[in-house]
mmCIF file of N, CA, C and O in Angstrom:
data_model
loop_
_atom_site.group_PDB
_atom_site.id
_atom_site.type_symbol
_atom_site.label_atom_id
_atom_site.label_comp_id
_atom_site.label_asym_id
_atom_site.label_seq_id
_atom_site.Cartn_x
_atom_site.Cartn_y
_atom_site.Cartn_z
ATOM 1 N N MET A 1 118.454 204.160 120.880
ATOM 2 C CA MET A 1 117.514 204.171 121.988
ATOM 3 C C MET A 1 116.141 203.943 121.381
ATOM 4 O O MET A 1 115.804 204.386 120.313
ATOM 5 N N LEU A 2 115.408 203.131 122.132
ATOM 6 C CA LEU A 2 114.017 202.777 121.746
ATOM 7 C C LEU A 2 113.012 203.481 122.544
ATOM 8 O O LEU A 2 113.169 203.727 123.734
ATOM 9 N N TYR A 3 111.981 203.952 121.774
ATOM 10 C CA TYR A 3 110.861 204.680 122.451
ATOM 11 C C TYR A 3 109.544 204.113 121.934
ATOM 12 O O TYR A 3 109.372 203.817 120.761
ATOM 13 N N LEU A 4 108.620 203.933 122.864
ATOM 14 C CA LEU A 4 107.278 203.520 122.526
ATOM 15 C C LEU A 4 106.505 204.861 122.399
ATOM 16 O O LEU A 4 106.466 205.621 123.379
ATOM 17 N N VAL A 5 105.863 205.108 121.215
ATOM 18 C CA VAL A 5 105.188 206.404 121.054
ATOM 19 C C VAL A 5 103.693 206.174 120.733
ATOM 20 O O VAL A 5 103.406 205.327 119.835
ATOM 21 N N HIS A 6 102.843 206.707 121.509
ATOM 22 C CA HIS A 6 101.373 206.660 121.209
ATOM 23 C C HIS A 6 100.970 207.977 120.613
ATOM 24 O O HIS A 6 101.166 209.044 121.174
ATOM 25 N N MET A 7 100.386 207.966 119.404
ATOM 26 C CA MET A 7 99.961 209.110 118.709
ATOM 27 C C MET A 7 98.408 209.003 118.511
ATOM 28 O O MET A 7 97.908 208.054 117.929
ATOM 29 N N ILE A 8 97.746 210.078 118.944
ATOM 30 C CA ILE A 8 96.302 210.177 118.731
ATOM 31 C C ILE A 8 96.136 211.373 117.768
ATOM 32 O O ILE A 8 96.587 212.528 118.173
ATOM 33 N N VAL A 9 95.449 211.166 116.686
ATOM 34 C CA VAL A 9 95.303 212.203 115.635
ATOM 35 C C VAL A 9 93.840 212.773 115.747
ATOM 36 O O VAL A 9 92.877 211.994 115.862
ATOM 37 N N ASN A 10 93.703 214.037 115.771
ATOM 38 C CA ASN A 10 92.451 214.807 115.798
ATOM 39 C C ASN A 10 92.508 215.918 114.811
ATOM 40 O O ASN A 10 92.849 217.050 115.169
ATOM 41 N N ILE A 11 92.149 215.638 113.523
ATOM 42 C CA ILE A 11 92.101 216.609 112.460
ATOM 43 C C ILE A 11 90.783 217.397 112.629
ATOM 44 O O ILE A 11 89.671 216.763 112.658
ATOM 45 N N PRO A 12 90.808 218.666 112.753
ATOM 46 C CA PRO A 12 89.608 219.482 112.955
ATOM 47 C C PRO A 12 88.699 219.420 111.722
ATOM 48 O O PRO A 12 89.159 219.387 110.557
ATOM 49 N N ALA A 13 87.432 219.287 111.960
ATOM 50 C CA ALA A 13 86.411 219.247 110.900
ATOM 51 C C ALA A 13 86.411 220.467 109.996
ATOM 52 O O ALA A 13 85.968 220.416 108.877
ATOM 53 N N THR A 14 87.006 221.548 110.499
ATOM 54 C CA THR A 14 87.043 222.785 109.739
ATOM 55 C C THR A 14 88.170 222.791 108.677
ATOM 56 O O THR A 14 88.218 223.685 107.776
ATOM 57 N N LEU A 15 89.078 221.796 108.775
ATOM 58 C CA LEU A 15 90.110 221.794 107.774
ATOM 59 C C LEU A 15 89.595 221.260 106.452
ATOM 60 O O LEU A 15 88.867 220.269 106.401
ATOM 61 N N ALA A 16 89.910 222.006 105.371
ATOM 62 C CA ALA A 16 89.352 221.564 104.052
ATOM 63 C C ALA A 16 89.733 220.170 103.703
ATOM 64 O O ALA A 16 90.924 219.806 103.933
ATOM 65 N N PRO A 17 88.822 219.391 103.133
ATOM 66 C CA PRO A 17 89.155 217.976 102.820
ATOM 67 C C PRO A 17 90.365 217.764 101.934
ATOM 68 O O PRO A 17 91.142 216.888 102.112
ATOM 69 N N GLU A 18 90.590 218.740 101.010
ATOM 70 C CA GLU A 18 91.704 218.670 100.125
ATOM 71 C C GLU A 18 93.049 218.825 100.859
ATOM 72 O O GLU A 18 94.034 218.247 100.606
ATOM 73 N N GLU A 19 93.075 219.720 101.791
ATOM 74 C CA GLU A 19 94.175 220.047 102.641
ATOM 75 C C GLU A 19 94.509 218.905 103.564
ATOM 76 O O GLU A 19 95.618 218.440 103.724
ATOM 77 N N ALA A 20 93.429 218.268 104.116
ATOM 78 C CA ALA A 20 93.630 217.044 104.980
ATOM 79 C C ALA A 20 94.174 215.965 104.154
ATOM 80 O O ALA A 20 95.078 215.275 104.625
ATOM 81 N N ALA A 21 93.710 215.740 102.925
ATOM 82 C CA ALA A 21 94.262 214.712 102.062
ATOM 83 C C ALA A 21 95.696 214.975 101.765
ATOM 84 O O ALA A 21 96.507 213.996 101.698
ATOM 85 N N ARG A 22 96.050 216.119 101.451
ATOM 86 C CA ARG A 22 97.471 216.464 101.157
ATOM 87 C C ARG A 22 98.339 216.252 102.362
ATOM 88 O O ARG A 22 99.380 215.564 102.243
ATOM 89 N N ILE A 23 97.913 216.651 103.552
ATOM 90 C CA ILE A 23 98.707 216.417 104.797
ATOM 91 C C ILE A 23 98.911 214.900 105.043
ATOM 92 O O ILE A 23 99.958 214.446 105.393
ATOM 93 N N LYS A 24 97.772 214.139 104.878
ATOM 94 C CA LYS A 24 97.868 212.676 105.065
ATOM 95 C C LYS A 24 98.814 212.038 104.085
ATOM 96 O O LYS A 24 99.558 211.126 104.434
ATOM 97 N N ALA A 25 98.818 212.480 102.872
ATOM 98 C CA ALA A 25 99.762 211.913 101.813
ATOM 99 C C ALA A 25 101.168 212.201 102.160
ATOM 100 O O ALA A 25 102.076 211.394 102.061
ATOM 101 N N ASP A 26 101.434 213.494 102.609
ATOM 102 C CA ASP A 26 102.791 213.892 103.133
ATOM 103 C C ASP A 26 103.213 213.014 104.327
ATOM 104 O O ASP A 26 104.337 212.661 104.400
ATOM 105 N N GLU A 27 102.252 212.818 105.206
ATOM 106 C CA GLU A 27 102.519 211.997 106.429
ATOM 107 C C GLU A 27 102.949 210.625 106.105
ATOM 108 O O GLU A 27 103.955 210.052 106.572
ATOM 109 N N LYS A 28 102.234 210.012 105.141
ATOM 110 C CA LYS A 28 102.563 208.633 104.716
ATOM 111 C C LYS A 28 103.938 208.592 104.063
ATOM 112 O O LYS A 28 104.722 207.691 104.397
ATOM 113 N N ALA A 29 104.268 209.583 103.159
ATOM 114 C CA ALA A 29 105.591 209.592 102.565
ATOM 115 C C ALA A 29 106.663 209.728 103.581
ATOM 116 O O ALA A 29 107.714 208.972 103.599
ATOM 117 N N TYR A 30 106.565 210.641 104.546
ATOM 118 C CA TYR A 30 107.510 210.841 105.600
ATOM 119 C C TYR A 30 107.679 209.635 106.499
ATOM 120 O O TYR A 30 108.815 209.150 106.779
ATOM 121 N N SER A 31 106.594 209.012 106.883
ATOM 122 C CA SER A 31 106.655 207.895 107.775
ATOM 123 C C SER A 31 107.290 206.721 107.101
ATOM 124 O O SER A 31 108.049 206.009 107.744
ATOM 125 N N GLN A 32 107.026 206.548 105.790
ATOM 126 C CA GLN A 32 107.648 205.430 105.114
ATOM 127 C C GLN A 32 109.144 205.643 104.868
ATOM 128 O O GLN A 32 109.942 204.728 104.945
ATOM 129 N N GLN A 33 109.494 206.937 104.764
ATOM 130 C CA GLN A 33 110.995 207.277 104.610
ATOM 131 C C GLN A 33 111.662 206.829 105.967
ATOM 132 O O GLN A 33 112.751 206.239 105.889
ATOM 133 N N LEU A 34 111.009 207.210 107.085
ATOM 134 C CA LEU A 34 111.668 206.909 108.418
ATOM 135 C C LEU A 34 111.643 205.353 108.601
ATOM 136 O O LEU A 34 112.626 204.842 109.185
ATOM 137 N N GLN A 35 110.649 204.686 108.104
ATOM 138 C CA GLN A 35 110.596 203.252 108.242
ATOM 139 C C GLN A 35 111.708 202.627 107.407
ATOM 140 O O GLN A 35 112.424 201.701 107.904
ATOM 141 N N HIS A 36 111.898 203.015 106.211
ATOM 142 C CA HIS A 36 112.954 202.472 105.366
ATOM 143 C C HIS A 36 114.324 202.774 105.965
ATOM 144 O O HIS A 36 115.302 201.893 105.782
ATOM 145 N N ALA A 37 114.473 203.865 106.628
ATOM 146 C CA ALA A 37 115.772 204.271 107.272
ATOM 147 C C ALA A 37 115.990 203.448 108.553
ATOM 148 O O ALA A 37 117.054 203.560 109.097
ATOM 149 N N GLY A 38 114.988 202.673 109.012
ATOM 150 C CA GLY A 38 115.144 201.928 110.261
ATOM 151 C C GLY A 38 114.879 202.757 111.539
ATOM 152 O O GLY A 38 115.057 202.207 112.626
ATOM 153 N N ARG A 39 114.485 204.012 111.400
ATOM 154 C CA ARG A 39 114.239 204.848 112.560
ATOM 155 C C ARG A 39 112.836 204.627 113.130
ATOM 156 O O ARG A 39 112.505 205.061 114.244
ATOM 157 N N TRP A 40 111.873 204.008 112.313
ATOM 158 C CA TRP A 40 110.550 203.765 112.747
ATOM 159 C C TRP A 40 110.217 202.292 112.449
ATOM 160 O O TRP A 40 109.553 201.974 111.487
ATOM 161 N N PRO A 41 110.844 201.326 113.219
ATOM 162 C CA PRO A 41 110.784 199.967 112.844
ATOM 163 C C PRO A 41 109.337 199.321 113.062
ATOM 164 O O PRO A 41 109.069 198.220 112.553
ATOM 165 N N HIS A 42 108.488 199.946 113.900
ATOM 166 C CA HIS A 42 107.180 199.375 114.203
ATOM 167 C C HIS A 42 106.152 200.480 114.181
ATOM 168 O O HIS A 42 106.298 201.455 114.852
ATOM 169 N N LEU A 43 105.015 200.154 113.506
ATOM 170 C CA LEU A 43 103.935 201.117 113.384
ATOM 171 C C LEU A 43 102.644 200.297 113.444
ATOM 172 O O LEU A 43 102.402 199.441 112.593
ATOM 173 N N TRP A 44 101.872 200.412 114.492
ATOM 174 C CA TRP A 44 100.604 199.623 114.731
ATOM 175 C C TRP A 44 99.409 200.495 114.905
ATOM 176 O O TRP A 44 99.446 201.466 115.712
ATOM 177 N N ARG A 45 98.389 200.312 114.138
ATOM 178 C CA ARG A 45 97.084 200.995 114.208
ATOM 179 C C ARG A 45 96.359 200.513 115.533
ATOM 180 O O ARG A 45 96.397 199.373 115.863
ATOM 181 N N VAL A 46 95.754 201.439 116.181
ATOM 182 C CA VAL A 46 94.813 201.119 117.292
ATOM 183 C C VAL A 46 93.456 200.862 116.718
ATOM 184 O O VAL A 46 92.912 201.783 116.060
ATOM 185 N N VAL A 47 92.873 199.725 116.892
ATOM 186 C CA VAL A 47 91.623 199.398 116.255
ATOM 187 C C VAL A 47 90.474 200.342 116.724
ATOM 188 O O VAL A 47 90.341 200.600 117.986
ATOM 189 N N GLY A 48 89.792 200.850 115.795
ATOM 190 C CA GLY A 48 88.633 201.687 116.107
ATOM 191 C C GLY A 48 89.018 203.114 116.466
ATOM 192 O O GLY A 48 88.091 203.993 116.850
ATOM 193 N N GLU A 49 90.237 203.564 116.340
ATOM 194 C CA GLU A 49 90.685 204.862 116.660
ATOM 195 C C GLU A 49 91.616 205.429 115.558
ATOM 196 O O GLU A 49 92.194 204.648 114.787
ATOM 197 N N TYR A 50 91.671 206.777 115.477
ATOM 198 C CA TYR A 50 92.636 207.336 114.553
ATOM 199 C C TYR A 50 93.866 207.544 115.441
ATOM 200 O O TYR A 50 94.129 208.684 115.865
ATOM 201 N N ALA A 51 94.610 206.456 115.678
ATOM 202 C CA ALA A 51 95.733 206.441 116.598
ATOM 203 C C ALA A 51 96.623 205.320 116.261
ATOM 204 O O ALA A 51 96.256 204.363 115.634
ATOM 205 N N ASN A 52 97.866 205.350 116.768
ATOM 206 C CA ASN A 52 98.825 204.301 116.601
ATOM 207 C C ASN A 52 99.737 204.246 117.801
ATOM 208 O O ASN A 52 99.894 205.174 118.590
ATOM 209 N N TYR A 53 100.313 203.010 117.958
ATOM 210 C CA TYR A 53 101.468 202.784 118.792
ATOM 211 C C TYR A 53 102.638 202.484 117.852
ATOM 212 O O TYR A 53 102.493 201.697 116.946
ATOM 213 N N SER A 54 103.728 203.204 118.171
ATOM 214 C CA SER A 54 104.951 202.983 117.269
ATOM 215 C C SER A 54 106.127 202.819 118.146
ATOM 216 O O SER A 54 106.175 203.259 119.286
ATOM 217 N N VAL A 55 107.150 202.168 117.563
ATOM 218 C CA VAL A 55 108.504 202.098 118.169
ATOM 219 C C VAL A 55 109.486 202.797 117.309
ATOM 220 O O VAL A 55 109.469 202.530 116.052
ATOM 221 N N PHE A 56 110.124 203.775 117.911
ATOM 222 C CA PHE A 56 111.138 204.578 117.167
ATOM 223 C C PHE A 56 112.528 204.126 117.676
ATOM 224 O O PHE A 56 112.688 203.857 118.930
ATOM 225 N N ASP A 57 113.492 204.053 116.821
ATOM 226 C CA ASP A 57 114.890 203.707 117.195
ATOM 227 C C ASP A 57 115.711 204.826 116.733
ATOM 228 O O ASP A 57 116.095 204.937 115.574
ATOM 229 N N VAL A 58 115.999 205.745 117.630
ATOM 230 C CA VAL A 58 116.837 206.966 117.405
ATOM 231 C C VAL A 58 117.840 207.167 118.427
ATOM 232 O O VAL A 58 117.828 206.432 119.515
ATOM 233 N N ASP A 59 118.752 208.053 118.241
ATOM 234 C CA ASP A 59 119.990 208.192 119.063
ATOM 235 C C ASP A 59 119.722 208.974 120.387
ATOM 236 O O ASP A 59 120.463 208.830 121.349
ATOM 237 N N SER A 60 118.623 209.867 120.403
ATOM 238 C CA SER A 60 118.480 210.675 121.617
ATOM 239 C C SER A 60 117.088 211.179 121.657
ATOM 240 O O SER A 60 116.309 211.114 120.739
ATOM 241 N N ASN A 61 116.776 211.771 122.861
ATOM 242 C CA ASN A 61 115.516 212.442 123.067
ATOM 243 C C ASN A 61 115.358 213.544 122.039
ATOM 244 O O ASN A 61 114.228 213.737 121.512
ATOM 245 N N ASP A 62 116.374 214.309 121.823
ATOM 246 C CA ASP A 62 116.338 215.453 120.942
ATOM 247 C C ASP A 62 116.012 214.981 119.505
ATOM 248 O O ASP A 62 115.259 215.620 118.733
ATOM 249 N N GLU A 63 116.689 213.815 119.094
ATOM 250 C CA GLU A 63 116.392 213.308 117.699
ATOM 251 C C GLU A 63 114.951 212.838 117.618
ATOM 252 O O GLU A 63 114.270 213.128 116.553
ATOM 253 N N LEU A 64 114.457 212.237 118.697
ATOM 254 C CA LEU A 64 113.016 211.806 118.626
ATOM 255 C C LEU A 64 112.066 213.047 118.531
ATOM 256 O O LEU A 64 111.155 213.001 117.688
ATOM 257 N N HIS A 65 112.337 214.027 119.305
ATOM 258 C CA HIS A 65 111.509 215.227 119.265
ATOM 259 C C HIS A 65 111.535 215.896 117.879
ATOM 260 O O HIS A 65 110.509 216.240 117.352
ATOM 261 N N ASP A 66 112.723 215.988 117.306
ATOM 262 C CA ASP A 66 112.920 216.586 116.011
ATOM 263 C C ASP A 66 112.080 215.702 114.947
ATOM 264 O O ASP A 66 111.361 216.273 114.065
ATOM 265 N N THR A 67 112.201 214.363 115.061
ATOM 266 C CA THR A 67 111.540 213.551 114.114
ATOM 267 C C THR A 67 109.998 213.623 114.211
ATOM 268 O O THR A 67 109.324 213.783 113.222
ATOM 269 N N LEU A 68 109.491 213.642 115.450
ATOM 270 C CA LEU A 68 108.070 213.740 115.667
ATOM 271 C C LEU A 68 107.553 215.073 115.221
ATOM 272 O O LEU A 68 106.465 215.205 114.625
ATOM 273 N N SER A 69 108.237 216.139 115.514
ATOM 274 C CA SER A 69 107.794 217.477 115.257
ATOM 275 C C SER A 69 107.730 217.733 113.717
ATOM 276 O O SER A 69 107.086 218.696 113.307
ATOM 277 N N LYS A 70 108.483 216.965 112.931
ATOM 278 C CA LYS A 70 108.459 217.097 111.460
ATOM 279 C C LYS A 70 107.261 216.325 110.813
ATOM 280 O O LYS A 70 107.056 216.457 109.605
ATOM 281 N N LEU A 71 106.581 215.534 111.642
ATOM 282 C CA LEU A 71 105.361 214.782 111.020
ATOM 283 C C LEU A 71 104.359 215.777 110.598
ATOM 284 O O LEU A 71 103.955 216.723 111.378
ATOM 285 N N PRO A 72 103.896 215.744 109.358
ATOM 286 C CA PRO A 72 102.949 216.676 108.838
ATOM 287 C C PRO A 72 101.633 216.748 109.695
ATOM 288 O O PRO A 72 101.020 217.780 109.790
ATOM 289 N N LEU A 73 101.267 215.649 110.330
ATOM 290 C CA LEU A 73 100.088 215.636 111.201
ATOM 291 C C LEU A 73 100.401 216.085 112.690
ATOM 292 O O LEU A 73 99.522 216.135 113.496
ATOM 293 N N PHE A 74 101.655 216.441 112.942
ATOM 294 C CA PHE A 74 102.043 216.792 114.299
ATOM 295 C C PHE A 74 101.181 217.868 114.927
ATOM 296 O O PHE A 74 100.758 217.721 116.105
ATOM 297 N N PRO A 75 100.720 218.843 114.221
ATOM 298 C CA PRO A 75 99.892 219.929 114.897
ATOM 299 C C PRO A 75 98.563 219.329 115.372
ATOM 300 O O PRO A 75 97.848 219.988 116.119
ATOM 301 N N PHE A 76 98.128 218.192 114.799
ATOM 302 C CA PHE A 76 96.838 217.619 115.187
ATOM 303 C C PHE A 76 96.963 216.382 116.005
ATOM 304 O O PHE A 76 96.056 215.544 116.209
ATOM 305 N N MET A 77 98.151 216.195 116.617
ATOM 306 C CA MET A 77 98.361 214.963 117.437
ATOM 307 C C MET A 77 98.534 215.236 118.893
ATOM 308 O O MET A 77 99.084 216.313 119.296
ATOM 309 N N LYS A 78 98.046 214.302 119.701
ATOM 310 C CA LYS A 78 98.482 214.219 121.098
ATOM 311 C C LYS A 78 99.405 213.025 121.189
ATOM 312 O O LYS A 78 99.115 211.907 120.709
ATOM 313 N N ILE A 79 100.642 213.251 121.676
ATOM 314 C CA ILE A 79 101.717 212.254 121.597
ATOM 315 C C ILE A 79 102.143 211.972 123.019
ATOM 316 O O ILE A 79 102.394 212.878 123.838
ATOM 317 N N THR A 80 102.323 210.701 123.344
ATOM 318 C CA THR A 80 102.874 210.208 124.614
ATOM 319 C C THR A 80 104.081 209.363 124.304
ATOM 320 O O THR A 80 103.985 208.424 123.467
ATOM 321 N N VAL A 81 105.230 209.628 124.965
ATOM 322 C CA VAL A 81 106.437 208.950 124.651
ATOM 323 C C VAL A 81 106.889 208.237 125.910
ATOM 324 O O VAL A 81 106.889 208.727 127.071
ATOM 325 N N THR A 82 107.229 206.928 125.782
ATOM 326 C CA THR A 82 107.730 206.090 126.824
ATOM 327 C C THR A 82 109.102 205.525 126.420
ATOM 328 O O THR A 82 109.221 204.754 125.525
ATOM 329 N N PRO A 83 110.230 205.957 127.078
ATOM 330 C CA PRO A 83 111.559 205.397 126.734
ATOM 331 C C PRO A 83 111.533 203.932 127.168
ATOM 332 O O PRO A 83 110.999 203.543 128.222
ATOM 333 N N LEU A 84 112.221 203.101 126.361
ATOM 334 C CA LEU A 84 112.259 201.682 126.546
ATOM 335 C C LEU A 84 113.671 201.189 126.904
ATOM 336 O O LEU A 84 114.622 201.704 126.376
ATOM 337 N N ALA A 85 113.760 200.228 127.804
ATOM 338 C CA ALA A 85 115.065 199.581 128.173
ATOM 339 C C ALA A 85 114.846 198.136 128.115
ATOM 340 O O ALA A 85 113.849 197.540 128.269
ATOM 341 N N LYS A 86 115.935 197.430 127.812
ATOM 342 C CA LYS A 86 115.913 195.934 127.770
ATOM 343 C C LYS A 86 115.525 195.325 129.043
ATOM 344 O O LYS A 86 116.013 195.774 130.135
ATOM 345 N N HIS A 87 114.596 194.414 129.023
ATOM 346 C CA HIS A 87 114.116 193.692 130.131
ATOM 347 C C HIS A 87 115.152 192.609 130.541
ATOM 348 O O HIS A 87 115.527 191.887 129.628
ATOM 349 N N PRO A 88 115.462 192.477 131.891
ATOM 350 C CA PRO A 88 116.467 191.445 132.237
ATOM 351 C C PRO A 88 116.061 190.028 131.949
ATOM 352 O O PRO A 88 116.873 189.112 131.844
ATOM 353 N N SER A 89 114.732 189.794 131.736
ATOM 354 C CA SER A 89 114.260 188.384 131.405
ATOM 355 C C SER A 89 114.148 188.138 129.931
ATOM 356 O O SER A 89 113.830 187.031 129.524
ATOM 357 N N SER A 90 114.326 189.176 129.128
ATOM 358 C CA SER A 90 114.212 189.025 127.674
ATOM 359 C C SER A 90 115.311 188.187 127.082
ATOM 360 O O SER A 90 116.486 188.250 127.504
ATOM 361 N N ILE A 91 114.952 187.239 126.191
ATOM 362 C CA ILE A 91 115.867 186.418 125.536
ATOM 363 C C ILE A 91 116.415 187.039 124.206
ATOM 364 O O ILE A 91 117.269 186.458 123.521
ATOM 365 N N VAL A 92 115.878 188.133 123.802
ATOM 366 C CA VAL A 92 116.150 188.840 122.605
ATOM 367 C C VAL A 92 117.127 189.937 122.804
ATOM 368 O O VAL A 92 117.014 190.714 123.653
#
């Protein structure tokens, strides 16, 4: 199943810079692991924002929730999920 996921990150200014750097490094490693596994095939930065639009390819709503909740930046994110279905006019 494909999902369009919009993530907006808001790390509090009170978080120690070293801790923020560690969390971001963990986030990068986890996200790249998911990308290599084919579960996160598209990741796009939103220009001018600390946000992204991503496409996830997972088997269920529960798997997506589990995947997103394991993101190290999850506690600092606002996430919107849109399930996707094949468009009848699509040639792909």
